Amino acid sequence: MGPHPHGWWIVLHLVLFVFWLGGDLGVFHSSRHVLDPAATPQARATALRIMSGLDLAPKICLVLFLPSGVTLMAMEPHGAELFGVRLFPLWSVLLVWAFALGWLALTVADHRTHGRFPLVRRADWAIRLTLVAVIAGSAAYTMFAEHPFGVDTGPRWLGAKLALYALAIAAGLGIRLRLRAFGPAFGALTASGSTPEVERALRRSVDGCLPFVWTIWACVLGAAVLGVLKPGATL
């Protein structure tokens, strides 16, 4: 049978799934220690640093999921076209990688500077909102058109996978919105110690993220299943 012609790209795509979900699980576990009122402020600050360090891995994986997925689509003989133009020629794949690396630089910079540079954060937000709209639109067309982009191999599974990716990006933005009150509350904890008001603010902020976190986990697992099983495809 021989090796898969683009097996290493598949390995990269799967590794991104693993580190995305694994990193998120680590962040979740660390957050429980951050919220522990029995721990000292110093111990909770240490847990927060661990949580922040772990959180970088899922952010990197989310970004690289885009170009690795586009690369895999370009390598499959699907014959996709848009207005008579073949989709995913080599130059477009390279352009997606260049865009993704620039987006990754913004993501890492914003993570390490904790939002101290508003232009970086706004640029990252704009990219994510644009991608959610574009990917969700492409997903809907792929799922509901009879022959999306001229493809007749049953690519609806891919449309569903794209929809889950867009939903995961949107859920990540929801987490950021819920965590806006966390910084001031944790600053009050380290400055003046624990109070019922501070503890409520911390728990409300972190636990308010849980629906978005669960959504991301479901999206990552669902996308992995779709990518492996490809339900409905006639390849």
mmCIF file of C-alpha atoms in Angstrom, residues 25-200:
data_model
loop_
_atom_site.group_PDB
_atom_site.id
_atom_site.type_symbol
_atom_site.label_atom_id
_atom_site.label_comp_id
_atom_site.label_asym_id
_atom_site.label_seq_id
_atom_site.Cartn_x
_atom_site.Cartn_y
_atom_site.Cartn_z
ATOM 1 C CA LEU A 25 -7.819 20.731 29.655
ATOM 2 C CA GLY A 26 -4.696 21.960 31.445
ATOM 3 C CA VAL A 27 -6.024 25.514 31.473
ATOM 4 C CA PHE A 28 -9.321 24.306 32.918
ATOM 5 C CA HIS A 29 -7.597 22.332 35.687
ATOM 6 C CA SER A 30 -5.341 25.282 36.572
ATOM 7 C CA SER A 31 -8.317 27.630 36.736
ATOM 8 C CA ARG A 32 -9.795 25.559 39.574
ATOM 9 C CA HIS A 33 -6.676 26.307 41.653
ATOM 10 C CA VAL A 34 -6.854 29.997 40.757
ATOM 11 C CA LEU A 35 -10.383 30.065 42.184
ATOM 12 C CA ASP A 36 -9.510 28.151 45.370
ATOM 13 C CA PRO A 37 -10.188 30.593 48.252
ATOM 14 C CA ALA A 38 -8.258 28.365 50.664
ATOM 15 C CA ALA A 39 -5.007 28.930 48.751
ATOM 16 C CA THR A 40 -2.770 31.917 49.443
ATOM 17 C CA PRO A 41 -2.716 34.788 46.930
ATOM 18 C CA GLN A 42 0.861 33.782 46.043
ATOM 19 C CA ALA A 43 -0.191 30.191 45.312
ATOM 20 C CA ARG A 44 -3.106 31.412 43.235
ATOM 21 C CA ALA A 45 -0.800 33.748 41.317
ATOM 22 C CA THR A 46 1.463 30.787 40.563
ATOM 23 C CA ALA A 47 -1.539 28.795 39.313
ATOM 24 C CA LEU A 48 -2.481 31.759 37.134
ATOM 25 C CA ARG A 49 0.992 31.871 35.585
ATOM 26 C CA ILE A 50 0.770 28.142 34.848
ATOM 27 C CA MET A 51 -2.689 28.629 33.365
ATOM 28 C CA SER A 52 -1.461 31.462 31.166
ATOM 29 C CA GLY A 53 1.506 29.433 29.954
ATOM 30 C CA LEU A 54 -0.688 26.465 29.088
ATOM 31 C CA ASP A 55 -3.197 28.698 27.320
ATOM 32 C CA LEU A 56 -0.675 29.647 24.646
ATOM 33 C CA ALA A 57 -0.702 26.133 23.131
ATOM 34 C CA PRO A 58 -4.431 26.109 22.220
ATOM 35 C CA LYS A 59 -4.107 29.617 20.790
ATOM 36 C CA ILE A 60 -1.243 28.517 18.538
ATOM 37 C CA CYS A 61 -3.116 25.389 17.484
ATOM 38 C CA LEU A 62 -6.261 27.340 16.611
ATOM 39 C CA VAL A 63 -4.270 29.601 14.285
ATOM 40 C CA LEU A 64 -2.225 26.846 12.613
ATOM 41 C CA PHE A 65 -5.337 24.738 12.126
ATOM 42 C CA LEU A 66 -6.291 27.106 9.290
ATOM 43 C CA PRO A 67 -3.206 26.789 7.042
ATOM 44 C CA SER A 68 -2.719 23.090 7.776
ATOM 45 C CA GLY A 69 -6.324 22.427 6.784
ATOM 46 C CA VAL A 70 -6.013 24.506 3.614
ATOM 47 C CA THR A 71 -2.839 22.583 2.736
ATOM 48 C CA LEU A 72 -4.668 19.269 3.069
ATOM 49 C CA MET A 73 -7.531 20.539 0.914
ATOM 50 C CA ALA A 74 -5.064 21.669 -1.757
ATOM 51 C CA MET A 75 -3.459 18.219 -1.856
ATOM 52 C CA GLU A 76 -6.706 16.338 -2.472
ATOM 53 C CA PRO A 77 -7.830 15.921 -6.112
ATOM 54 C CA HIS A 78 -11.243 17.497 -5.471
ATOM 55 C CA GLY A 79 -11.406 19.712 -8.570
ATOM 56 C CA ALA A 80 -12.954 22.604 -6.641
ATOM 57 C CA GLU A 81 -13.510 25.790 -8.630
ATOM 58 C CA LEU A 82 -14.971 29.229 -8.021
ATOM 59 C CA PHE A 83 -16.217 31.135 -11.083
ATOM 60 C CA GLY A 84 -14.168 28.821 -13.262
ATOM 61 C CA VAL A 85 -10.947 29.408 -11.309
ATOM 62 C CA ARG A 86 -9.312 26.410 -9.639
ATOM 63 C CA LEU A 87 -9.228 26.735 -5.871
ATOM 64 C CA PHE A 88 -6.102 26.262 -3.770
ATOM 65 C CA PRO A 89 -3.249 26.615 -6.273
ATOM 66 C CA LEU A 90 0.202 26.618 -4.700
ATOM 67 C CA TRP A 91 0.472 30.404 -4.537
ATOM 68 C CA SER A 92 -2.805 30.665 -2.598
ATOM 69 C CA VAL A 93 -1.673 28.038 -0.086
ATOM 70 C CA LEU A 94 1.574 29.938 0.456
ATOM 71 C CA LEU A 95 -0.444 33.133 0.901
ATOM 72 C CA VAL A 96 -2.613 31.467 3.554
ATOM 73 C CA TRP A 97 0.511 30.321 5.400
ATOM 74 C CA ALA A 98 1.970 33.844 5.279
ATOM 75 C CA PHE A 99 -1.308 35.263 6.590
ATOM 76 C CA ALA A 100 -1.482 32.627 9.341
ATOM 77 C CA LEU A 101 2.087 33.284 10.475
ATOM 78 C CA GLY A 102 1.311 37.000 10.705
ATOM 79 C CA TRP A 103 -1.850 36.231 12.665
ATOM 80 C CA LEU A 104 0.158 33.892 14.890
ATOM 81 C CA ALA A 105 2.650 36.685 15.621
ATOM 82 C CA LEU A 106 -0.232 38.944 16.692
ATOM 83 C CA THR A 107 -1.730 36.175 18.830
ATOM 84 C CA VAL A 108 1.525 35.415 20.645
ATOM 85 C CA ALA A 109 2.311 39.111 21.123
ATOM 86 C CA ASP A 110 -1.133 39.791 22.587
ATOM 87 C CA HIS A 111 -0.848 36.758 24.858
ATOM 88 C CA ARG A 112 2.574 37.712 26.209
ATOM 89 C CA THR A 113 1.786 41.409 26.684
ATOM 90 C CA HIS A 114 -1.665 40.760 28.226
ATOM 91 C CA GLY A 115 -3.364 43.354 26.041
ATOM 92 C CA ARG A 116 -0.990 46.233 26.769
ATOM 93 C CA PHE A 117 -0.938 47.102 23.057
ATOM 94 C CA PRO A 118 -4.529 47.886 22.014
ATOM 95 C CA LEU A 119 -3.726 47.958 18.293
ATOM 96 C CA VAL A 120 -2.424 44.390 18.442
ATOM 97 C CA ARG A 121 -5.533 43.205 20.263
ATOM 98 C CA ARG A 122 -7.876 45.053 17.903
ATOM 99 C CA ALA A 123 -6.105 43.620 14.857
ATOM 100 C CA ASP A 124 -6.404 40.113 16.282
ATOM 101 C CA TRP A 125 -10.095 40.654 17.015
ATOM 102 C CA ALA A 126 -10.713 41.968 13.498
ATOM 103 C CA ILE A 127 -9.020 38.925 11.979
ATOM 104 C CA ARG A 128 -11.051 36.523 14.101
ATOM 105 C CA LEU A 129 -14.370 38.228 13.384
ATOM 106 C CA THR A 130 -13.622 38.278 9.657
ATOM 107 C CA LEU A 131 -12.638 34.611 9.674
ATOM 108 C CA VAL A 132 -15.784 33.629 11.573
ATOM 109 C CA ALA A 133 -17.931 35.326 8.926
ATOM 110 C CA VAL A 134 -16.000 34.003 5.912
ATOM 111 C CA ILE A 135 -15.588 30.445 7.203
ATOM 112 C CA ALA A 136 -19.200 30.213 8.404
ATOM 113 C CA GLY A 137 -20.421 31.386 4.995
ATOM 114 C CA SER A 138 -18.207 28.869 3.193
ATOM 115 C CA ALA A 139 -19.370 26.151 5.579
ATOM 116 C CA ALA A 140 -23.042 26.876 4.951
ATOM 117 C CA TYR A 141 -22.548 26.843 1.175
ATOM 118 C CA THR A 142 -20.557 23.593 1.327
ATOM 119 C CA MET A 143 -23.174 21.898 3.486
ATOM 120 C CA PHE A 144 -26.285 22.960 1.578
ATOM 121 C CA ALA A 145 -25.297 23.412 -2.084
ATOM 122 C CA GLU A 146 -25.866 20.397 -4.335
ATOM 123 C CA HIS A 147 -22.354 20.521 -5.779
ATOM 124 C CA PRO A 148 -20.439 23.102 -3.736
ATOM 125 C CA PHE A 149 -17.576 24.660 -5.705
ATOM 126 C CA GLY A 150 -18.217 22.083 -8.425
ATOM 127 C CA VAL A 151 -17.277 19.175 -6.144
ATOM 128 C CA ASP A 152 -19.417 16.031 -6.413
ATOM 129 C CA THR A 153 -17.673 13.804 -3.842
ATOM 130 C CA GLY A 154 -20.014 14.626 -0.957
ATOM 131 C CA PRO A 155 -17.982 17.293 0.882
ATOM 132 C CA ARG A 156 -20.708 18.166 3.380
ATOM 133 C CA TRP A 157 -18.560 16.690 6.154
ATOM 134 C CA LEU A 158 -15.961 19.337 5.307
ATOM 135 C CA GLY A 159 -18.590 22.061 5.496
ATOM 136 C CA ALA A 160 -19.564 20.823 8.954
ATOM 137 C CA LYS A 161 -15.910 20.773 9.988
ATOM 138 C CA LEU A 162 -15.506 24.369 8.806
ATOM 139 C CA ALA A 163 -18.620 25.354 10.759
ATOM 140 C CA LEU A 164 -17.160 23.841 13.927
ATOM 141 C CA TYR A 165 -13.896 25.719 13.378
ATOM 142 C CA ALA A 166 -15.766 29.012 12.977
ATOM 143 C CA LEU A 167 -17.787 28.243 16.106
ATOM 144 C CA ALA A 168 -14.600 27.487 18.060
ATOM 145 C CA ILE A 169 -13.112 30.850 17.050
ATOM 146 C CA ALA A 170 -16.336 32.615 18.065
ATOM 147 C CA ALA A 171 -16.399 30.777 21.406
ATOM 148 C CA GLY A 172 -12.837 31.925 22.050
ATOM 149 C CA LEU A 173 -13.979 35.515 21.595
ATOM 150 C CA GLY A 174 -16.784 34.834 24.062
ATOM 151 C CA ILE A 175 -14.205 33.686 26.612
ATOM 152 C CA ARG A 176 -12.260 36.915 26.173
ATOM 153 C CA LEU A 177 -15.378 38.972 26.788
ATOM 154 C CA ARG A 178 -16.217 37.035 29.951
ATOM 155 C CA LEU A 179 -12.670 37.438 31.294
ATOM 156 C CA ARG A 180 -12.612 41.225 31.057
ATOM 157 C CA ALA A 181 -13.520 41.549 34.737
ATOM 158 C CA PHE A 182 -10.974 38.948 35.831
ATOM 159 C CA GLY A 183 -7.859 41.152 35.713
ATOM 160 C CA PRO A 184 -9.180 43.898 38.032
ATOM 161 C CA ALA A 185 -10.608 41.301 40.434
ATOM 162 C CA PHE A 186 -7.350 39.349 40.623
ATOM 163 C CA GLY A 187 -5.444 42.603 41.055
ATOM 164 C CA ALA A 188 -7.643 43.384 44.056
ATOM 165 C CA LEU A 189 -6.930 39.908 45.442
ATOM 166 C CA THR A 190 -3.164 40.346 45.277
ATOM 167 C CA ALA A 191 -3.311 43.919 46.587
ATOM 168 C CA SER A 192 -5.672 43.572 49.540
ATOM 169 C CA GLY A 193 -6.385 39.867 49.963
ATOM 170 C CA SER A 194 -9.504 37.789 49.605
ATOM 171 C CA THR A 195 -12.945 39.244 50.256
ATOM 172 C CA PRO A 196 -16.379 37.821 49.439
ATOM 173 C CA GLU A 197 -16.807 40.452 46.736
ATOM 174 C CA VAL A 198 -13.468 39.628 45.102
ATOM 175 C CA GLU A 199 -14.150 35.885 45.229
ATOM 176 C CA ARG A 200 -17.570 36.351 43.644
#
